[in-house]
Amino acid sequence: MISDHLDEWVDRQVEAYQPGTPLGDPASVVYALRIDYDDPLSFPEKLEKLLSTPGSERLEALIIGTWAAEMYDEDSSTVVQALARERERLPQLKHLFLGEITYDEAEISWINQSDLSPLLKAFPRLQSLVVRGGNGLGFKECRHENLKTLIVESGGLPGTTIRELLGGHLPALETLELWFGREDYGGNNTVDDLAALHGRPFPKLVSLGLCNAQYTDSLVTFVTRTPLLDYLRELDLSLGTLGDAGAQPLLDDPRFARLELLDLSDNYLSEARCRELKSRLPNADVSDQRSPEDDDGERYCSVGE
Amino acid sequence: MTTASATAPSGSSLVIGDPASNRLTFYREARARLGMAPAQEIGWEEVLDGNFPREVRPARVRLESPGKCPHLERRFLAAVDGPALPPVERGRLVNPARWFAGFRLALESLDWDWPFVNHPAEVLTMFDKRRCHEHLQSVGVPVPAALEGVSGYEDLRSRLEWERAFLKLFCGSSCSGTLACSRKGDCGFAPLERVSAGVYFNSRRVRRYSGPELRELVDWLCAQGAHVERWLDKASLDGLPFDLRVVVIAGQPCHVVARCGRAPMLGLHLGARRGSPGELPWLPALAAQVASCFPRSHYFGMDVLVDRAGQPWVLEVNAFGDLLPGLLWRGMDTYTAELLSENSA
């Protein structure tokens, strides 16, 4: 549950954009465009206000939060089209966060995304793209010469979207993080959707996140059967369902010890297993383990009123 | 026929409820606070067993919520003939229509000539959202437009003229079995966890449904019996959408709490935050108007939505909508206020 807005992103202070206020230094401030429940402006209108402010052409980073007063049935295509249309006015855009939305504003599994190919086409200088929300998310033409970081956070990522991404032409990609989510939240993905990783689709990739998965055990095994451990420096398997038995390959395959960071936080590992892992893999993060029973408190008996 | 509970002298107050529920604790405390003798307490299970005193006419009978106990819920289900029931699981929506039939049987087994604080006939009307809506509408209470007799997903799609609709199990409470549907998004939102086809649990987490699972859910709700009405846009309080829970006692609005949040349904148990709504000049007249629909009921909980234009709409009336711990009106909690009012009537 993501309950807080970012204070900082890409080494810049985050500020909510208020129409009428002058812009700060683009090297130290990143503006967040959010449409509140009572906002008199629509997203395209607020974007227009921002881009009419002196200095906006020097903006290097941009955060997009809620893009409508009610997020139930507004997908991100309005945002994508508006940004793509205005690309000439954001020539320096390097970092974009599409969907910096807290749980209170809209649950991650309610967020409606869209095909983001137009963004890749419109912003050739883009280095980082973070997306939150998996519903309807697409990368139909996944090509970008300069993208270094791609992070997709979701409660359920369609298998087809994963394949689109892994089939993409992203020669500069160094960091890739995917949240798989759950099937009942639209995450109809399986380990098979990662087949492209048996090859080496992204020559510069050094950091990979396979997070928020219902089958982290299988992901561990999968990783050992690909060349990933021969070149990755960081592997993130956090927010998953890795249990003690599934963690065995981490001890058996010596290549895991070569990773500079192995993030195993927020899984289902026992204390004993964690101690074992830490002693063999000093670069492993085994903090904040959960227990499967923790998840049943949501059910309630009705007949209350 | 003697009962397990102590026989009371004639003319004492009787409360029928779930002995394990905190509601009875609040009720006992309220009576004690007012210097009243404890009421005789009878559990709903004893009513279902036919095991309670009928010879002595009580001075007053309070009907308290059938409670949150899955085993008690099972007793109501089992009171009605039907297919074998699955094992008891907390929060599972087994067959709400059948539960309601069992609850109705229990109410009908009581003596309807007794002096009820809230009469069983009216409790049943309040509980059935379709009947309640009709009843309110017939005296001109502002209620959202409704679509009657929706039989399933296809029927809803073909008849729906609004962009958004709110489906509710006709006999649900605590937002159980509610589904907020958007035509544009072809999706619905419900505080419900789907484990597999037809296996649903009430959930504190409002989830989004689309595609075949949405269709299945709509079909299931309609098969149980659903009330369908227009999903209205809420006004905002401190930047957040809100609606109101009002406890009406003797026709007057007493306790009022705003429920604030961005979810389509704003239950306090679903994460909505409490807010203070300020002046609501239209409220006394609205409360009186709704109360006039239930002349044999001393109190009820009323959910009101104020739309963006400032127009209030009554969403529902709850026979047991007074569980609002910590909310005071004139220094009194709901139970104390109800008792005081009853006894000065």
XYZ file of C-alpha atoms in Angstrom:
650
model
C 0.000 0.000 0.000
C 1.657 3.159 -1.184
C 0.408 5.795 1.160
C 2.786 8.695 0.753
C 3.750 10.976 -2.057
C 7.412 11.253 -2.872
C 9.281 14.140 -1.283
C 12.257 13.588 -3.517
C 12.730 11.997 -6.885
C 15.721 11.780 -9.238
C 17.752 13.883 -6.782
C 15.265 16.712 -6.906
C 12.773 18.131 -4.410
C 9.193 17.316 -5.356
C 6.748 20.205 -5.435
C 3.100 20.105 -6.389
C 2.646 22.459 -9.296
C 0.436 25.457 -8.477
C -0.634 27.549 -11.475
C 0.603 31.111 -11.177
C 3.726 30.392 -9.180
C 7.127 30.836 -10.822
C 9.226 27.757 -11.463
C 12.309 26.871 -9.477
C 15.630 25.558 -10.721
C 14.978 22.483 -12.897
C 18.149 20.864 -11.602
C 16.839 20.826 -8.033
C 13.032 20.767 -8.337
C 10.655 18.319 -9.977
C 7.034 19.367 -10.344
C 4.096 17.063 -9.739
C 0.977 17.709 -11.771
C -2.052 16.475 -9.848
C -5.734 16.981 -10.538
C -7.559 17.207 -7.216
C -11.147 16.246 -6.609
C -12.187 19.908 -6.703
C -9.708 21.024 -9.320
C -11.126 23.676 -11.629
C -8.621 22.571 -14.279
C -8.514 19.446 -16.384
C -5.193 17.715 -16.956
C -4.547 19.266 -20.389
C -5.438 22.697 -18.963
C -3.080 22.329 -16.023
C -0.317 21.088 -18.296
C -0.899 24.117 -20.512
C -0.554 26.413 -17.491
C 2.727 24.731 -16.588
C 4.098 24.955 -20.110
C 3.119 28.622 -20.350
C 5.209 29.456 -17.307
C 8.620 30.977 -18.111
C 11.416 28.473 -17.778
C 9.206 25.412 -18.289
C 11.162 24.547 -21.429
C 14.103 23.773 -19.147
C 12.208 21.196 -17.104
C 14.094 17.932 -16.960
C 11.756 15.888 -14.805
C 8.000 15.624 -14.401
C 5.681 13.721 -12.096
C 2.088 13.050 -13.086
C -0.246 12.144 -10.218
C -4.011 11.798 -10.415
C -5.098 12.973 -13.854
C -8.807 13.348 -13.168
C -11.070 14.257 -10.265
C -12.306 10.682 -10.290
C -9.937 8.001 -11.436
C -12.399 5.133 -11.835
C -12.838 5.353 -15.551
C -10.256 7.802 -16.889
C -7.292 6.091 -18.447
C -3.923 7.723 -19.012
C -4.417 8.242 -22.760
C -5.464 11.867 -22.108
C -2.141 12.402 -20.382
C -0.126 10.558 -23.002
C -1.729 12.483 -25.856
C -1.354 15.839 -24.103
C 2.318 15.253 -23.320
C 3.101 13.929 -26.790
C 1.379 16.925 -28.361
C 3.493 19.305 -26.281
C 6.811 17.558 -26.816
C 8.405 20.633 -28.419
C 7.799 22.511 -25.162
C 9.558 19.890 -23.034
C 12.736 19.383 -25.029
C 14.843 18.597 -21.960
C 12.586 15.964 -20.415
C 14.740 13.169 -19.028
C 12.682 11.728 -16.183
C 8.965 10.981 -16.182
C 6.811 9.358 -13.488
C 3.369 8.521 -14.824
C 0.992 7.648 -12.008
C 2.530 8.882 -8.751
C -0.727 8.104 -6.976
C -1.247 7.076 -3.375
C -3.566 4.387 -2.105
C -5.970 7.030 -0.757
C -6.261 8.659 -4.155
C -6.752 5.422 -6.077
C -5.672 1.895 -5.311
C -2.896 0.770 -7.590
C -5.178 -1.848 -9.116
C -7.772 0.786 -10.010
C -5.404 2.940 -12.061
C -6.165 2.761 -15.782
C -3.119 3.070 -17.974
C -2.883 2.960 -21.760
C -0.404 2.433 -24.580
C 2.677 4.469 -23.747
C 4.437 4.147 -27.127
C 3.649 7.791 -28.008
C 5.662 8.893 -24.967
C 8.681 6.905 -26.072
C 8.411 8.460 -29.525
C 7.868 11.991 -28.250
C 10.745 12.225 -25.772
C 14.011 10.965 -27.206
C 16.053 12.342 -24.319
C 14.113 10.314 -21.755
C 16.354 8.392 -19.371
C 13.910 7.283 -16.659
C 10.323 6.182 -16.975
C 8.373 5.056 -13.925
C 4.804 3.889 -14.389
C 2.301 2.934 -11.713
C -0.738 0.890 -12.698
C -1.001 -2.151 -14.929
C -4.584 -2.097 -16.258
C -4.542 -1.507 -19.975
C -0.831 -0.766 -19.938
C 0.872 -1.268 -23.276
C 4.156 -0.680 -25.050
C 3.057 -1.607 -28.534
C 6.107 -0.052 -30.138
C 8.755 -0.409 -27.515
C 11.773 1.406 -28.900
C 13.952 4.010 -27.281
C 17.642 4.676 -27.829
C 18.371 6.417 -24.540
C 16.091 4.972 -21.868
C 18.233 3.794 -18.944
C 15.645 3.060 -16.256
C 12.211 1.535 -16.672
C 10.071 0.723 -13.641
C 6.520 -0.590 -13.811
C 4.687 -0.821 -10.501
C 1.366 -2.602 -10.527
C -1.048 -4.802 -8.680
C -1.410 -6.930 -11.793
C 0.686 -6.724 -14.960
C -0.697 -8.451 -18.044
C 1.590 -11.096 -19.556
C 1.267 -9.413 -22.944
C 2.652 -6.156 -21.549
C 5.660 -7.973 -20.129
C 6.310 -9.566 -23.510
C 5.995 -6.207 -25.266
C 8.612 -4.772 -22.933
C 11.021 -7.664 -23.131
C 10.684 -7.706 -26.892
C 11.554 -4.046 -27.097
C 14.587 -2.268 -28.496
C 16.095 -0.523 -25.481
C 19.838 -0.544 -26.083
C 20.647 1.846 -23.224
C 18.539 0.096 -20.582
C 20.459 -0.500 -17.361
C 17.667 -0.882 -14.795
C 14.413 -2.751 -15.308
C 11.922 -3.338 -12.518
C 8.589 -5.090 -12.985
C 5.847 -5.712 -10.425
C 3.908 -8.792 -11.443
C 0.963 -8.491 -9.099
C -1.813 -10.999 -8.725
C -4.050 -12.726 -11.169
C -7.181 -11.472 -9.504
C -5.953 -7.937 -10.059
C -5.288 -8.360 -13.749
C -1.890 -10.005 -13.401
C -2.366 -12.884 -15.806
C 1.358 -13.385 -16.187
C 3.584 -16.400 -15.740
C 7.278 -17.136 -15.744
C 6.920 -18.021 -19.428
C 6.362 -14.354 -20.227
C 10.007 -13.805 -19.265
C 11.298 -16.208 -21.913
C 13.167 -13.418 -23.706
C 15.555 -13.286 -20.749
C 17.020 -16.590 -21.825
C 18.702 -14.451 -24.436
C 20.131 -11.066 -23.646
C 17.640 -8.524 -24.977
C 19.189 -5.543 -23.173
C 22.964 -5.468 -23.533
C 23.492 -2.836 -20.822
C 21.138 -4.299 -18.232
C 22.775 -4.609 -14.820
C 19.853 -4.217 -12.409
C 16.688 -6.312 -12.609
C 13.629 -6.289 -10.363
C 11.091 -9.090 -10.474
C 8.885 -7.858 -7.675
C 5.495 -8.270 -6.121
C 5.131 -11.749 -7.575
C 2.910 -14.625 -6.501
C 5.501 -17.119 -7.704
C 8.829 -15.790 -6.480
C 10.019 -19.356 -5.846
C 9.664 -20.068 -9.577
C 11.382 -16.809 -10.441
C 14.451 -17.835 -8.456
C 14.679 -21.101 -10.338
C 14.037 -19.337 -13.622
C 16.849 -16.876 -13.001
C 19.338 -19.682 -12.465
C 18.432 -21.126 -15.856
C 19.167 -17.933 -17.743
C 22.444 -16.101 -18.234
C 21.170 -13.287 -15.963
C 23.487 -14.104 -13.066
C 26.460 -13.888 -15.382
C 25.998 -10.175 -15.912
C 23.571 -8.668 -13.404
C 24.924 -6.597 -10.522
C 21.607 -6.233 -8.739
C 18.597 -8.506 -8.445
C 15.435 -7.427 -6.662
C 12.912 -10.110 -5.685
C 11.143 -8.105 -2.971
C 7.430 -7.947 -2.134
C 7.117 -11.566 -3.180
C 6.142 -14.945 -1.831
C 9.549 -16.587 -1.452
C 9.507 -19.247 1.236
C 12.317 -21.172 2.893
C 12.218 -24.051 0.435
C 12.167 -21.757 -2.597
C 15.259 -19.975 -1.301
C 17.452 -23.071 -1.633
C 18.830 -22.201 -5.104
C 20.084 -18.924 -3.608
C 22.426 -20.983 -1.480
C 23.223 -23.630 -4.075
C 24.097 -21.393 -7.015
C 27.354 -19.573 -6.257
C 26.592 -16.813 -8.732
C 24.121 -15.197 -6.329
C 27.021 -14.377 -4.044
C 28.567 -12.242 -6.778
C 25.625 -9.839 -6.840
C 26.269 -6.430 -5.320
C 22.695 -6.394 -4.104
C 20.159 -9.180 -3.731
C 16.919 -7.747 -2.402
C 14.826 -10.399 -0.697
C 12.906 -8.067 1.576
C 9.166 -8.474 2.149
C 8.949 -12.173 1.388
C 7.961 -15.144 3.575
C 11.372 -16.247 4.818
C 11.851 -17.520 8.339
C 14.331 -15.915 10.703
C 16.566 -18.955 10.571
C 16.603 -18.963 6.799
C 17.372 -15.266 6.765
C 20.366 -15.780 9.025
C 21.583 -18.542 6.788
C 21.170 -16.423 3.677
C 22.893 -13.427 5.208
C 25.884 -15.472 6.249
C 26.339 -16.903 2.764
C 25.226 -13.790 0.878
C 26.381 -10.689 2.729
C 24.848 -8.463 0.065
C 21.384 -9.879 0.598
C 18.653 -7.703 2.106
C 16.362 -9.938 4.114
C 14.515 -7.278 6.099
C 10.746 -7.019 6.736
C 9.697 -10.603 6.161
C 5.947 -11.284 6.324
C 3.810 -14.258 7.166
C 1.024 -15.547 4.886
C -1.502 -15.328 7.753
C -1.003 -11.569 7.833
C -3.281 -11.207 4.832
C -6.613 -12.470 6.170
C -7.653 -9.474 8.225
C -9.477 -7.937 5.305
C -12.466 -10.234 5.420
C -15.430 -9.123 7.457
C -18.718 -10.659 8.366
C -21.555 -8.455 7.207
C -24.974 -8.435 8.763
C -23.795 -5.468 10.764
C -26.440 -2.875 10.260
C -41.643 -24.099 28.743
C -38.891 -22.427 30.642
C -35.903 -20.652 29.204
C -32.262 -20.711 30.118
C -32.251 -16.978 30.835
C -33.704 -15.612 34.060
C -37.435 -15.087 34.008
C -38.189 -11.425 34.315
C -40.917 -9.786 36.313
C -43.701 -8.553 34.078
C -43.193 -5.220 32.405
C -39.410 -5.190 32.068
C -37.506 -4.251 28.960
C -36.358 -6.912 26.593
C -33.532 -6.736 24.104
C -33.066 -9.342 21.406
C -29.589 -9.437 19.977
C -26.287 -11.233 19.791
C -25.044 -11.648 23.375
C -21.434 -11.675 22.236
C -21.737 -8.420 20.366
C -20.276 -5.166 21.601
C -23.622 -3.584 20.777
C -25.161 -5.212 23.837
C -22.249 -3.988 25.917
C -22.935 -0.422 24.795
C -26.632 -0.906 25.462
C -26.050 -2.263 28.967
C -23.707 0.601 29.755
C -26.217 3.128 28.478
C -28.974 1.706 30.659
C -26.707 1.746 33.687
C -25.631 5.318 32.944
C -29.290 6.363 32.986
C -29.967 4.501 36.222
C -32.199 1.996 34.472
C -32.515 -1.606 35.565
C -30.808 -4.053 33.211
C -33.006 -5.315 30.395
C -33.679 -8.970 29.923
C -31.473 -10.227 27.123
C -32.389 -12.868 24.598
C -30.147 -14.100 21.843
C -31.323 -14.471 18.269
C -30.462 -18.147 18.560
C -33.075 -18.500 21.283
C -35.611 -16.840 19.015
C -34.719 -19.266 16.225
C -35.033 -22.139 18.679
C -38.413 -20.806 19.805
C -36.889 -20.776 23.233
C -37.910 -17.504 24.872
C -40.695 -16.359 27.140
C -43.861 -15.316 25.395
C -46.273 -15.335 28.297
C -45.163 -12.076 29.764
C -45.625 -8.913 27.728
C -42.458 -6.848 28.060
C -42.610 -3.113 28.701
C -40.416 -2.505 25.679
C -38.674 -4.657 23.095
C -35.481 -3.564 21.426
C -34.303 -5.445 18.389
C -30.544 -5.363 18.102
C -28.445 -6.284 15.097
C -28.091 -9.986 14.341
C -24.414 -9.273 14.747
C -21.161 -10.124 13.081
C -20.908 -13.725 14.184
C -20.536 -16.203 11.302
C -22.105 -18.965 13.357
C -25.189 -16.928 14.099
C -25.344 -16.004 10.442
C -25.297 -19.754 9.709
C -28.299 -20.282 12.016
C -30.400 -17.882 9.973
C -29.334 -19.572 6.740
C -30.159 -22.983 8.166
C -33.609 -21.872 9.338
C -34.727 -21.954 5.710
C -34.863 -25.033 3.517
C -32.339 -25.162 0.776
C -29.267 -26.915 -0.585
C -26.516 -28.031 1.770
C -24.462 -25.124 3.021
C -20.692 -24.862 2.653
C -18.560 -24.838 5.834
C -18.741 -21.662 7.885
C -16.094 -19.156 6.850
C -15.882 -15.667 8.227
C -17.051 -13.094 5.737
C -18.278 -15.439 3.037
C -21.375 -14.306 1.129
C -23.078 -17.668 1.055
C -26.648 -16.871 0.095
C -27.774 -13.494 1.399
C -31.328 -13.879 0.107
C -31.658 -17.084 2.058
C -30.150 -15.412 5.123
C -32.746 -12.680 4.844
C -35.536 -15.254 4.595
C -34.235 -16.790 7.824
C -34.064 -13.410 9.496
C -37.603 -12.703 8.386
C -38.760 -16.038 9.858
C -37.172 -15.110 13.162
C -38.860 -11.718 13.187
C -42.193 -13.206 12.214
C -42.004 -15.646 15.103
C -42.161 -12.726 17.533
C -45.418 -11.280 18.755
C -45.941 -8.226 16.560
C -48.296 -6.740 19.137
C -45.479 -6.270 21.568
C -44.293 -2.704 22.140
C -41.235 -2.622 19.909
C -38.856 0.291 19.912
C -38.484 -0.425 16.178
C -41.281 -2.549 14.808
C -40.233 -5.748 12.986
C -42.405 -4.896 9.985
C -40.463 -1.675 9.530
C -37.119 -3.345 10.248
C -37.885 -5.655 7.333
C -38.782 -2.740 5.083
C -35.609 -0.865 5.969
C -33.565 -3.981 5.320
C -34.979 -4.587 1.850
C -33.431 -1.772 -0.148
C -35.879 -2.116 -3.004
C -38.913 -1.790 -0.777
C -37.300 0.922 1.262
C -36.488 2.950 -1.852
C -40.066 2.614 -3.119
C -41.454 3.593 0.253
C -39.277 6.691 0.547
C -39.953 7.711 -3.013
C -43.706 7.407 -2.501
C -43.689 10.203 0.075
C -41.342 12.384 -1.918
C -38.063 11.743 -0.095
C -35.252 12.562 -2.561
C -33.705 9.233 -3.579
C -31.468 8.396 -6.544
C -33.330 7.111 -9.581
C -33.607 3.319 -9.569
C -33.781 0.631 -12.201
C -36.144 -2.132 -11.148
C -36.014 -5.860 -11.603
C -32.575 -6.033 -13.187
C -32.026 -9.689 -13.955
C -28.335 -9.766 -14.788
C -25.396 -8.264 -16.635
C -26.926 -8.298 -20.104
C -30.149 -6.813 -18.804
C -28.210 -4.085 -17.001
C -26.161 -3.250 -20.089
C -29.161 -3.016 -22.316
C -31.251 -0.917 -19.938
C -28.619 1.326 -18.418
C -28.882 4.902 -19.599
C -26.673 6.411 -16.943
C -22.884 6.441 -17.109
C -22.613 4.930 -13.691
C -24.821 2.692 -11.598
C -24.741 1.404 -8.068
C -25.821 -2.173 -7.528
C -26.624 -3.325 -4.025
C -27.701 -6.676 -2.684
C -31.279 -5.998 -1.668
C -30.640 -7.250 1.866
C -27.000 -6.388 2.435
C -25.530 -4.184 5.107
C -22.112 -2.741 5.902
C -21.627 -2.320 2.144
C -21.760 -6.082 1.681
C -22.697 -6.939 -1.870
C -22.419 -3.430 -3.239
C -20.907 -2.853 -6.662
C -20.289 0.515 -8.261
C -20.270 0.158 -12.050
C -18.918 2.431 -14.718
C -20.123 1.999 -18.263
C -17.241 3.972 -19.747
C -14.635 2.022 -17.848
C -16.535 -1.241 -18.282
C -15.571 -2.006 -14.714
C -17.064 -2.245 -11.265
C -15.763 -1.652 -7.749
C -16.801 -3.759 -4.782
C -15.620 -4.418 -1.210
C -15.480 -8.026 -2.150
C -12.852 -10.682 -2.704
C -13.577 -13.195 -5.406
C -11.931 -16.522 -4.673
C -13.582 -18.377 -7.565
C -16.893 -18.339 -9.441
C -19.665 -17.741 -6.922
C -17.257 -17.815 -3.968
C -17.138 -14.325 -2.558
C -16.010 -12.741 0.700
C -16.708 -9.306 2.091
C -13.436 -7.431 2.035
C -12.290 -4.187 3.611
C -10.439 -3.547 0.399
C -12.488 -2.216 -2.486
C -11.418 -4.078 -5.619
C -11.878 -3.435 -9.275
C -13.653 -5.973 -11.435
C -13.874 -6.139 -15.204
C -14.465 -8.618 -18.008
C -15.987 -12.025 -17.309
C -15.586 -11.662 -13.543
C -17.605 -8.460 -13.537
C -20.315 -10.127 -15.564
C -20.356 -13.084 -13.192
C -20.580 -10.811 -10.157
C -23.438 -8.774 -11.594
C -25.290 -11.945 -12.530
C -24.788 -13.365 -9.054
C -25.958 -10.204 -7.293
C -29.031 -9.941 -9.511
C -29.888 -13.596 -8.923
C -29.863 -12.891 -5.175
C -31.949 -9.790 -5.762
C -30.324 -6.442 -6.362
C -31.362 -2.864 -5.999
C -29.895 -0.772 -8.805
C -29.736 2.981 -8.635
C -27.883 5.865 -10.141
C -24.364 6.385 -8.828
C -24.230 10.080 -7.998
C -21.206 12.384 -7.749
C -20.477 13.446 -4.210
C -19.821 16.938 -2.938
C -16.488 17.469 -1.245
C -15.486 18.187 2.334
C -11.930 19.502 2.743
C -11.109 18.351 -0.749
C -12.434 14.816 -0.397
C -15.717 13.303 -1.575
C -18.002 12.523 1.344
C -21.359 11.212 2.392
C -23.199 11.306 5.703
C -24.393 8.829 8.267
C -27.149 10.351 10.385
C -28.762 8.755 13.406
C -32.362 9.922 13.547
C -34.114 9.574 16.900
C -37.793 10.391 17.318
C -37.745 12.075 13.935
C -34.817 14.362 14.721
C -31.301 14.203 13.320
C -28.936 13.645 16.226
C -25.563 12.073 15.569
C -24.042 13.013 12.252
C -20.749 11.849 10.840
C -19.251 12.532 7.441
C -17.424 9.651 5.758
C -14.679 10.927 3.503
C -12.600 9.227 0.863
C -12.018 8.504 -2.788
C -13.501 5.013 -2.868
C -16.882 4.549 -4.558
C -18.414 3.311 -1.304
C -17.468 4.995 1.942
C -17.779 2.608 4.842
C -15.854 3.557 7.971
C -14.709 -0.061 8.104
C -13.478 0.267 4.518
C -10.971 2.977 5.283
C -13.130 6.061 4.882
C -12.180 8.801 7.302
C -14.582 10.498 9.677
C -15.191 14.184 9.079
C -17.262 16.970 10.582
C -19.708 18.287 8.056
C -20.723 21.621 9.604
C -24.137 23.183 9.043
C -26.742 21.146 7.186
C -29.864 23.330 7.257
C -31.951 20.896 5.214
C -31.310 17.986 7.534
C -34.093 18.339 10.135
C -36.814 18.458 7.470
C -35.296 15.503 5.628
C -34.986 13.454 8.819
C -38.604 14.170 9.708
C -39.734 13.246 6.239
C -37.904 9.905 6.315
C -39.104 9.240 9.873
C -42.675 9.721 8.717
C -42.172 6.621 6.566
C -41.419 4.585 9.660
C -43.895 5.730 12.308
C -43.429 2.603 14.401
C -39.656 2.977 14.638
C -38.055 5.166 17.232
C -34.640 5.483 15.602
C -32.696 4.514 12.510
C -29.483 5.266 10.682
C -29.790 7.160 7.442
C -27.135 7.462 4.718
C -27.306 10.733 2.829
C -25.285 11.836 -0.175
C -24.970 15.498 -0.985
C -24.267 15.971 -4.670
C -22.002 18.570 -6.296
C -24.984 20.905 -6.607
C -25.646 20.669 -2.866
C -28.762 18.525 -3.238
C -29.181 15.795 -0.604
C -30.229 12.271 -1.563
C -31.152 9.478 0.832
C -29.162 6.379 -0.079
C -30.514 4.042 2.518
C -32.081 3.554 5.908
C -30.545 1.143 8.389
C -32.513 -0.495 11.172
C -29.343 -1.053 13.136
C -27.352 1.900 11.927
C -26.504 3.282 15.305
C -23.192 1.607 16.003
C -20.995 4.696 16.009
C -18.636 4.334 18.950
C -17.270 7.556 20.287
C -19.651 9.774 18.328
C -21.525 12.063 20.691
C -24.546 14.284 20.362
C -25.230 16.601 23.266
C -22.698 14.571 25.197
C -24.483 11.264 24.632
C -23.618 8.246 22.552
C -26.304 6.809 20.272
C -27.551 4.216 22.765
C -27.904 6.694 25.601
C -29.653 9.217 23.372
C -32.065 6.572 22.071
C -32.945 5.328 25.566
C -33.394 8.791 26.942
C -35.661 9.739 24.098
C -37.683 6.527 24.320
C -38.327 7.011 27.967
C -39.336 10.577 27.760
C -41.726 9.929 24.904
